[in-house]
Coordinates of C-alpha atoms in Angstrom, one line a residue:
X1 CA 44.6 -23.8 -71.8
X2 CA 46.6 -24.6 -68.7
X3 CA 46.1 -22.5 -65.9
X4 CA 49.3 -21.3 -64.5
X5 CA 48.7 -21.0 -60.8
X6 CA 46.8 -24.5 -60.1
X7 CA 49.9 -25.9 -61.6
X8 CA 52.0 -24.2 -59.3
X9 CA 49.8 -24.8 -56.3
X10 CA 50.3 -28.9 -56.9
X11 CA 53.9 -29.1 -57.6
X12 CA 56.5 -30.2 -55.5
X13 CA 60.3 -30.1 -56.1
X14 CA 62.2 -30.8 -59.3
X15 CA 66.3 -31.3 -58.1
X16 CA 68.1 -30.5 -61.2
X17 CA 71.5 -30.7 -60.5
X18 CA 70.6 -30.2 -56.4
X19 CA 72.5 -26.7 -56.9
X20 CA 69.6 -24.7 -56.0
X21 CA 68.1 -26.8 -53.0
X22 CA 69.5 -25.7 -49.5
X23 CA 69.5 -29.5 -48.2
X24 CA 69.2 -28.1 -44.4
X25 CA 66.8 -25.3 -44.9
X26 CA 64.4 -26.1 -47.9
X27 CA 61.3 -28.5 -47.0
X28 CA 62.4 -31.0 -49.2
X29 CA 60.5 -33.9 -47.5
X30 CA 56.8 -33.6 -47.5
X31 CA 56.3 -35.6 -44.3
X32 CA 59.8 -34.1 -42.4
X33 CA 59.7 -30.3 -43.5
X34 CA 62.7 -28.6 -43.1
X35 CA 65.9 -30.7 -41.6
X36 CA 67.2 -27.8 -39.6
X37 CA 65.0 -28.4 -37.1
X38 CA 66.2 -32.4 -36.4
X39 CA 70.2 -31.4 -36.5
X40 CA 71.6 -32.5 -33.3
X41 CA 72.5 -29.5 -30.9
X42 CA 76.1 -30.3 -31.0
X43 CA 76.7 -30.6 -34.8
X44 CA 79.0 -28.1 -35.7
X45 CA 77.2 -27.7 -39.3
X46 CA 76.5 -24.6 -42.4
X47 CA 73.1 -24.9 -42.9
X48 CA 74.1 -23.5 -47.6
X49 CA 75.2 -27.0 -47.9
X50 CA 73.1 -27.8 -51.4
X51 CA 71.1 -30.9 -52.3
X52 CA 73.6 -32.2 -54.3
X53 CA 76.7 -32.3 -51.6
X54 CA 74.6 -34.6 -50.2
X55 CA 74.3 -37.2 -53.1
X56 CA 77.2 -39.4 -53.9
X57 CA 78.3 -40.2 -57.8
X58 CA 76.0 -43.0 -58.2
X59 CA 73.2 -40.8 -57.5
X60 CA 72.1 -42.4 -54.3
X61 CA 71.9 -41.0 -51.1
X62 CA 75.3 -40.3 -48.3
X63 CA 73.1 -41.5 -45.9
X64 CA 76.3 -41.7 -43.6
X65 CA 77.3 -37.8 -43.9
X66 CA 73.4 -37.5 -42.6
X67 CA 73.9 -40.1 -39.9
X68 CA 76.5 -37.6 -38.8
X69 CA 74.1 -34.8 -37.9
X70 CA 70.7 -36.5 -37.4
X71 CA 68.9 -39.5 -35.5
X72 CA 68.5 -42.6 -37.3
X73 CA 64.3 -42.1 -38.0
X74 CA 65.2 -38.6 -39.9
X75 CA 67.9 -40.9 -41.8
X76 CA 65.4 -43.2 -42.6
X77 CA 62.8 -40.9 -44.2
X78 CA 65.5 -39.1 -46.3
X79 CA 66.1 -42.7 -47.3
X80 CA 62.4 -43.8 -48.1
X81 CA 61.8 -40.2 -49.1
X82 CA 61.1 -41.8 -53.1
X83 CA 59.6 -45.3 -51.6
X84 CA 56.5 -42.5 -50.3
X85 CA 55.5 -41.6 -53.3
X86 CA 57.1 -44.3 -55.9
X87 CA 59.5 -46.9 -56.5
X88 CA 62.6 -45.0 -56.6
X89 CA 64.8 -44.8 -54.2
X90 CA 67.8 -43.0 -55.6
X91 CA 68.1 -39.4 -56.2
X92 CA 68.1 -38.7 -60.1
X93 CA 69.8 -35.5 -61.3
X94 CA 68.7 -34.2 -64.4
X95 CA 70.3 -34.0 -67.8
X96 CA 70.1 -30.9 -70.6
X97 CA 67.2 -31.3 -72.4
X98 CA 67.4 -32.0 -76.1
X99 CA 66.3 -29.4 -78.6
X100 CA 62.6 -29.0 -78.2
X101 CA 60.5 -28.4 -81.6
X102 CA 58.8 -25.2 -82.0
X103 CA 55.3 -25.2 -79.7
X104 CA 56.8 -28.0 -77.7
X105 CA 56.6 -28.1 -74.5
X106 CA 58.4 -30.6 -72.0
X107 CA 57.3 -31.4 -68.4
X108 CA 59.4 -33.8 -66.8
X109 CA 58.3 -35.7 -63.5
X110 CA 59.7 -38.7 -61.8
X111 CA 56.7 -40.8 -61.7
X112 CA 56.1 -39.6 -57.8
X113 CA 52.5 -40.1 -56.6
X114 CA 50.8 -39.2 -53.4
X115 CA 49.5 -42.2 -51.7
X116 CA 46.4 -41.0 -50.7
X117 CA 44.7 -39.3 -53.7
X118 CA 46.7 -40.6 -56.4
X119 CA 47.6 -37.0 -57.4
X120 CA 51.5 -36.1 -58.8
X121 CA 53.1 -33.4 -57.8
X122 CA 56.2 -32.5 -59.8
X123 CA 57.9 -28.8 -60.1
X124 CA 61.3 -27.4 -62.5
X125 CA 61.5 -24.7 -65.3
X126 CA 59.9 -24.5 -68.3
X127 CA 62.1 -23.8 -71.6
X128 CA 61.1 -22.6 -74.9
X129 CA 62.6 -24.5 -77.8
X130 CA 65.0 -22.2 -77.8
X131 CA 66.1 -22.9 -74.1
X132 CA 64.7 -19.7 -73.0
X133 CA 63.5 -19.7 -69.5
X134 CA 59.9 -19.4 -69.4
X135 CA 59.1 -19.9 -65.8
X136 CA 59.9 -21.9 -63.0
X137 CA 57.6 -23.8 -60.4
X138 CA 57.8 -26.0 -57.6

């Protein structure tokens, strides 16, 4: 039986579609914490701007609308954020899931890892087959 709360007490965020993740006040990046803090005091900025206005189509970073608000060495861990943990360095936004069988259960990570002990954090919602939301975690 999986137990519910160490599960949430070693995940970390799942995107989605970046709709839910305040990109300025959410502690996105595990070494940074939250990037309202690093904004430059003259940056006339909303701190509701979501995760995913700051991803272009490809899926990568805008690392130049960040260069517009922060130094260069909070740009760079934004842009390494994935190297950290694995060998991705694009953001991927998730797709539907496919119909589930019945007492199926999907967990999806992105292969992240922490460097020192190996473990992977990971986080999202959990579905029934039906696409019921179950819970979420992060």
């Amino acid at each position: 039986m999986l137990s519910w709360p160490l599960l949430r007490e070693n995940l970390d965020w799942f995107v989605g579609n970046g709709n839910s993740i305040h990109c300025w006040k959410d502690s996105w990046i595990l070494i940074v914490g939250s990037l309202a803090s690093y904004i430059l005091a003259h940056a006339n900025l909303s701190l509701d701007w979501s995760f995913s206005e700051m991803v272009l189509q490809d899926g990568s970073w805008n690392l130049d609308l960040f260069r517009l608000w922060l130094l260069e060495y909070i740009v760079w861990y934004i842009q390494n954020e994935r190297n950290l943990y694995g060998d991705k360095s694009n953001v991927h936004i998730s797709s539907p899931l496919s119909t589930l069988s019945e007492n199926m259960l999907h967990l999806f990570t992105d292969g992240a890892i922490e460097r020192g002990s190996g473990a992977a954090p990971t986080g999202g919602v959990l579905l029934d087959q039906n696409r019921n939301w179950i819970f979420g975690y992060n």
